[in-house]
Amino acid sequence: MTVLAFPPSPEQDDQVLPDTQKASRPSKRKRPTLLTPPISADDPETTQILDKATYILSTEATALSQVSRLYQTDPVARAGILQAVDCITRVNAAGGKLIICGVGKSGLVGMKTVATMKSLGIGCCFMHATEAVHGDLGDIKPNDAVLFITFSGRTSELLNLLPHISEETPILAITSHMQAGTCPLLAGRRNTILLPAPVHETEESTFGVCAPTTSTTVAIAIGDMLALTVADRVHGSRTSKVFKKNHPGGAIGERTATAITPVSNASPAMSVTPPPPAPDSPVELPPPAAAL
C-alpha cells in the first residue's frame, strides 16, 4: 500500500528542526495592525471635542470668578474668611490643629488642603468621617477645630459625627450654603463658621452629569485661600522660608537649593562658606567664651 507523505505543518516543522536552524529561520509574517487614522483639524468630531473641552474650562473659570467676586462683596463670605483665619490662628497658637473631614470627592479635596496647610507650617490632619466613629474621634483634642467640606451641607456621615464632637470645638464648613442657618451641619449649633463655596450653575445642567467637577474646583480654591491667608497671619514675611524648610524634596526642593547656592560672581557679603586657611598658616582657635 502506498503511503502519501504530506509536508509538515509549521508547528511540526519546528519540532523536527534543530535549535540552531530554528533560530536562523525567518519569523512568520504578522498581519499589519489596523490603526485608527488621526483626527484631522477639519474633522467635525475634532471640533466637537475641542468645543466641549474649552467649554468645561470656561465654565470652571467662571465659577472661580464668581466665587472671587463673592468674597469681595458679600458680607457673609467676608465675615466667614475673617473668622476662619482668626480661629485657625488661635488654634495654632494654642498648640492645637485643624482637623479636616469629608467623604468622597470632598474628602480628596480635604486631603489636598491638609497637605497645603502642613507645607505652610500649620498644624492640620485629615479625618475620614467613616473611620471617625470607629475610633478616630480620639484625634480631636480640646484646642482643635474641625473643618467639614461638603457641597450639600447635609452629608449623612458628617451629620452623624456632630453629636460626638464637643460644643466647645469650633466647627467650620466649606459648603454651597450662603447662610449658616440653612446648612444642616451648622444650623442650631454655636461656635460655627461658614465659608460659602457656591457654583453659578449645577454640574448636571452644565455637563449633563452630576459628577463633582466645578464644585470641587471651587472647594479647592477656598481651601487654598484659607491656607495661604492663615499662613500669612501666622508667619508673616517668614511664610516663604517656612515653606522651603518643609518642602526640601522634588522639583520645588531642587529649585530652592539652587536658589541658595552661591554663584561665582557673588560678593564677599553673599559668601556662604569662608575660604579655608592657607596650608602653612596656623589655624587660630576661638577663645573659650566664643566657643560656648
Coordinates of N, CA and C in Angstrom, one line a residue, residues 3-110:
V3 N 1.9 4.9 0.9 CA 1.5 5.9 1.9 C 1.9 7.3 1.4
L4 N 1.0 8.2 1.4 CA 1.2 9.6 0.9 C 1.9 10.4 2.0
A5 N 3.0 11.0 1.7 CA 3.7 11.9 2.6 C 3.3 13.3 2.4
F6 N 2.7 13.9 3.4 CA 2.3 15.3 3.4 C 3.5 16.2 4.0
P7 N 3.7 17.4 3.5 CA 4.7 18.3 4.1 C 4.3 18.6 5.5
P8 N 5.3 18.7 6.4 CA 4.9 19.0 7.8 C 4.4 20.4 7.9
S9 N 3.5 20.6 8.9 CA 2.9 21.9 9.2 C 4.0 22.7 9.8
P10 N 3.8 24.1 9.9 CA 4.9 24.9 10.6 C 5.1 24.5 12.0
E11 N 4.1 24.0 12.8 CA 4.3 23.6 14.1 C 5.1 22.3 14.2
Q12 N 4.8 21.4 13.3 CA 5.5 20.1 13.2 C 7.0 20.4 12.7
D13 N 7.1 21.3 11.8 CA 8.4 21.6 11.3 C 9.3 22.1 12.4
D14 N 8.8 22.9 13.3 CA 9.6 23.5 14.4 C 10.0 22.3 15.3
Q15 N 9.2 21.3 15.4 CA 9.6 20.2 16.3 C 10.7 19.3 15.8
V16 N 10.8 19.2 14.4 CA 11.9 18.4 13.9 C 13.2 19.1 13.6
L17 N 13.1 20.4 13.5 CA 14.3 21.2 13.2 C 15.2 21.3 14.4
P18 N 16.5 21.3 14.2 CA 17.4 21.5 15.4 C 17.3 23.0 15.8
D19 N 17.7 23.2 17.1 CA 17.6 24.5 17.7 C 18.3 25.6 16.9
T20 N 19.5 25.2 16.3 CA 20.3 26.2 15.6 C 19.5 26.6 14.3
Q21 N 18.8 25.7 13.7 CA 18.1 26.1 12.5 C 16.8 26.8 12.8
K22 N 16.2 26.5 14.0 CA 15.0 27.3 14.4 C 15.4 28.8 14.6
A23 N 16.6 29.0 15.2 CA 16.9 30.4 15.5 C 17.2 31.2 14.2
S24 N 17.7 30.5 13.2 CA 18.0 31.2 11.9 C 16.8 31.3 11.0
R25 N 15.8 30.5 11.3 CA 14.6 30.5 10.4 C 13.9 31.9 10.5
P26 N 13.5 32.4 9.4 CA 12.8 33.7 9.5 C 11.4 33.6 10.1
S27 N 11.0 34.6 10.9 CA 9.8 34.6 11.6 C 8.6 34.7 10.6
K28 N 7.4 34.2 11.1 CA 6.3 34.3 10.3 C 5.9 35.8 10.1
R29 N 5.3 36.1 8.9 CA 4.9 37.4 8.7 C 3.6 37.7 9.5
K30 N 3.6 38.8 10.2 CA 2.5 39.1 11.0 C 1.5 40.0 10.3
R31 N 0.3 39.9 10.6 CA -0.7 40.7 9.9 C -0.5 42.2 10.4
P32 N -0.6 43.1 9.5 CA -0.4 44.5 9.9 C -1.6 44.9 10.9
T33 N -1.2 45.7 11.9 CA -2.2 46.1 12.9 C -3.0 47.3 12.2
L34 N -4.3 47.2 12.2 CA -5.1 48.3 11.7 C -5.1 49.5 12.7
L35 N -4.7 50.6 12.3 CA -4.6 51.8 13.1 C -5.7 52.8 12.8
T36 N -6.3 53.4 13.8 CA -7.3 54.4 13.6 C -6.6 55.7 13.1
P37 N -7.1 56.2 12.0 CA -6.4 57.4 11.4 C -6.6 58.5 12.4
P38 N -5.5 59.4 12.5 CA -5.6 60.5 13.4 C -6.7 61.5 13.0
I39 N -7.3 62.1 14.0 CA -8.3 63.1 13.7 C -7.7 64.3 13.1
S40 N -8.3 64.7 12.0 CA -7.7 65.9 11.4 C -8.4 67.2 11.9
A41 N -7.8 68.3 11.7 CA -8.2 69.6 12.2 C -9.6 69.9 11.7
D42 N -9.9 69.4 10.5 CA -11.2 69.8 9.8 C -12.3 68.8 10.1
D43 N -12.0 67.7 10.9 CA -12.9 66.7 11.2 C -14.0 67.3 12.1
P44 N -15.3 67.1 11.8 CA -16.3 67.6 12.7 C -16.2 67.1 14.2
E45 N -15.7 65.8 14.3 CA -15.6 65.3 15.6 C -14.5 66.0 16.4
T46 N -13.4 66.5 15.7 CA -12.4 67.3 16.4 C -13.0 68.6 16.9
T47 N -13.7 69.2 16.1 CA -14.4 70.5 16.5 C -15.3 70.3 17.7
Q48 N -16.0 69.2 17.7 CA -16.9 68.9 18.9 C -16.1 68.6 20.1
I49 N -15.0 67.9 20.0 CA -14.2 67.6 21.2 C -13.6 68.9 21.8
L50 N -13.0 69.7 20.9 CA -12.4 70.9 21.3 C -13.4 71.9 21.9
D51 N -14.5 72.0 21.3 CA -15.6 72.9 21.9 C -16.0 72.4 23.3
K52 N -16.1 71.1 23.5 CA -16.5 70.6 24.8 C -15.4 70.8 25.8
A53 N -14.2 70.6 25.4 CA -13.1 70.8 26.3 C -12.9 72.2 26.8
T54 N -13.0 73.2 25.9 CA -12.9 74.6 26.2 C -14.1 75.1 27.0
Y55 N -15.2 74.5 26.7 CA -16.4 74.9 27.4 C -16.3 74.5 28.9
I56 N -15.8 73.3 29.2 CA -15.6 72.8 30.6 C -14.6 73.8 31.3
L57 N -13.5 74.1 30.6 CA -12.5 75.0 31.3 C -13.2 76.4 31.5
S58 N -13.9 76.9 30.5 CA -14.5 78.2 30.7 C -15.6 78.2 31.8
T59 N -16.3 77.1 31.9 CA -17.3 77.0 33.0 C -16.7 77.0 34.4
E60 N -15.6 76.3 34.5 CA -14.9 76.2 35.8 C -14.2 77.6 36.1
A61 N -13.7 78.2 35.1 CA -13.1 79.5 35.3 C -14.2 80.6 35.7
T62 N -15.3 80.5 35.1 CA -16.4 81.3 35.5 C -16.8 81.1 37.0
A63 N -16.9 79.9 37.4 CA -17.2 79.6 38.8 C -16.2 80.2 39.7
L64 N -14.9 80.1 39.4 CA -13.9 80.7 40.2 C -14.0 82.3 40.2
S65 N -14.3 82.8 39.1 CA -14.5 84.3 39.0 C -15.7 84.7 39.9
Q66 N -16.8 83.9 39.8 CA -18.0 84.2 40.6 C -17.7 84.2 42.1
V67 N -17.0 83.1 42.6 CA -16.7 83.0 44.0 C -15.7 84.0 44.5
S68 N -14.8 84.5 43.6 CA -13.9 85.6 43.9 C -14.7 86.9 44.2
R69 N -15.6 87.1 43.3 CA -16.5 88.3 43.4 C -17.3 88.2 44.7
L70 N -17.7 87.0 45.1 CA -18.5 86.8 46.3 C -17.7 87.2 47.5
Y71 N -16.4 86.8 47.6 CA -15.6 87.1 48.8 C -15.1 88.6 48.7
Q72 N -15.3 89.3 47.6 CA -15.0 90.7 47.6 C -16.2 91.5 48.0
T73 N -17.4 91.0 47.9 CA -18.6 91.9 48.1 C -19.6 91.4 49.1
D74 N -19.7 90.1 49.3 CA -20.7 89.5 50.2 C -20.3 89.6 51.7
P75 N -21.2 90.2 52.5 CA -20.8 90.3 54.0 C -20.6 89.0 54.7
V76 N -21.5 88.0 54.3 CA -21.4 86.7 55.0 C -20.1 86.0 54.6
A77 N -19.7 86.0 53.3 CA -18.5 85.4 52.9 C -17.3 86.1 53.5
R78 N -17.3 87.4 53.5 CA -16.1 88.2 54.0 C -16.0 88.0 55.5
A79 N -17.1 87.9 56.3 CA -17.0 87.7 57.7 C -16.6 86.2 57.9
G80 N -17.0 85.3 57.1 CA -16.6 83.9 57.3 C -15.1 83.7 57.2
I81 N -14.4 84.3 56.1 CA -13.0 84.1 56.0 C -12.2 84.8 57.1
L82 N -12.7 86.0 57.6 CA -12.0 86.6 58.7 C -12.1 85.8 60.0
Q83 N -13.3 85.3 60.2 CA -13.5 84.4 61.4 C -12.7 83.1 61.3
A84 N -12.6 82.5 60.1 CA -11.9 81.3 60.0 C -10.4 81.5 60.2
V85 N -9.8 82.6 59.6 CA -8.4 82.9 59.8 C -8.1 83.1 61.3
D86 N -9.0 83.9 61.9 CA -8.7 84.2 63.4 C -8.8 82.9 64.2
C87 N -9.8 82.0 63.9 CA -10.0 80.8 64.6 C -8.7 79.9 64.5
I88 N -8.3 79.7 63.2 CA -7.2 78.7 63.0 C -5.9 79.3 63.5
T89 N -5.7 80.6 63.5 CA -4.6 81.3 64.1 C -4.5 81.0 65.6
R90 N -5.7 81.2 66.3 CA -5.7 80.9 67.7 C -5.5 79.5 68.0
V91 N -6.0 78.6 67.2 CA -5.8 77.1 67.4 C -4.3 76.8 67.3
N92 N -3.7 77.4 66.3 CA -2.3 77.1 66.1 C -1.4 77.7 67.2
A93 N -1.8 78.8 67.7 CA -1.0 79.5 68.8 C -1.2 78.6 70.1
A94 N -2.3 78.0 70.3 CA -2.6 77.2 71.5 C -2.0 75.8 71.4
G95 N -1.3 75.5 70.3 CA -0.7 74.1 70.1 C -1.7 73.1 69.6
G96 N -2.9 73.6 69.1 CA -3.9 72.7 68.5 C -3.7 72.5 67.0
K97 N -4.7 71.9 66.4 CA -4.6 71.7 65.0 C -6.0 71.8 64.3
L98 N -6.0 72.0 63.0 CA -7.2 72.0 62.3 C -7.4 70.6 61.7
I99 N -8.6 70.0 62.0 CA -8.9 68.6 61.5 C -9.9 68.8 60.4
I100 N -9.5 68.4 59.2 CA -10.4 68.5 58.0 C -11.1 67.2 57.8
C101 N -12.3 67.2 57.5 CA -13.1 66.0 57.4 C -14.0 66.0 56.2
G102 N -14.1 64.9 55.5 CA -15.0 64.9 54.4 C -15.0 63.4 53.8
V103 N -15.9 63.2 52.9 CA -16.0 61.9 52.3 C -16.1 62.0 50.8
G104 N -15.8 61.0 50.0 CA -15.9 61.1 48.6 C -14.9 62.1 48.0
K105 N -15.4 62.8 46.9 CA -14.5 63.8 46.3 C -14.2 64.9 47.2
S106 N -15.1 65.3 48.1 CA -14.9 66.3 49.1 C -13.8 65.9 50.1
G107 N -13.7 64.6 50.4 CA -12.6 64.1 51.2 C -11.3 64.2 50.5
L108 N -11.2 64.0 49.2 CA -10.0 64.2 48.5 C -9.6 65.6 48.4
V109 N -10.5 66.5 48.3 CA -10.3 68.0 48.4 C -9.7 68.3 49.8
G110 N -10.3 67.7 50.8 CA -9.8 67.9 52.2 C -8.3 67.4 52.3

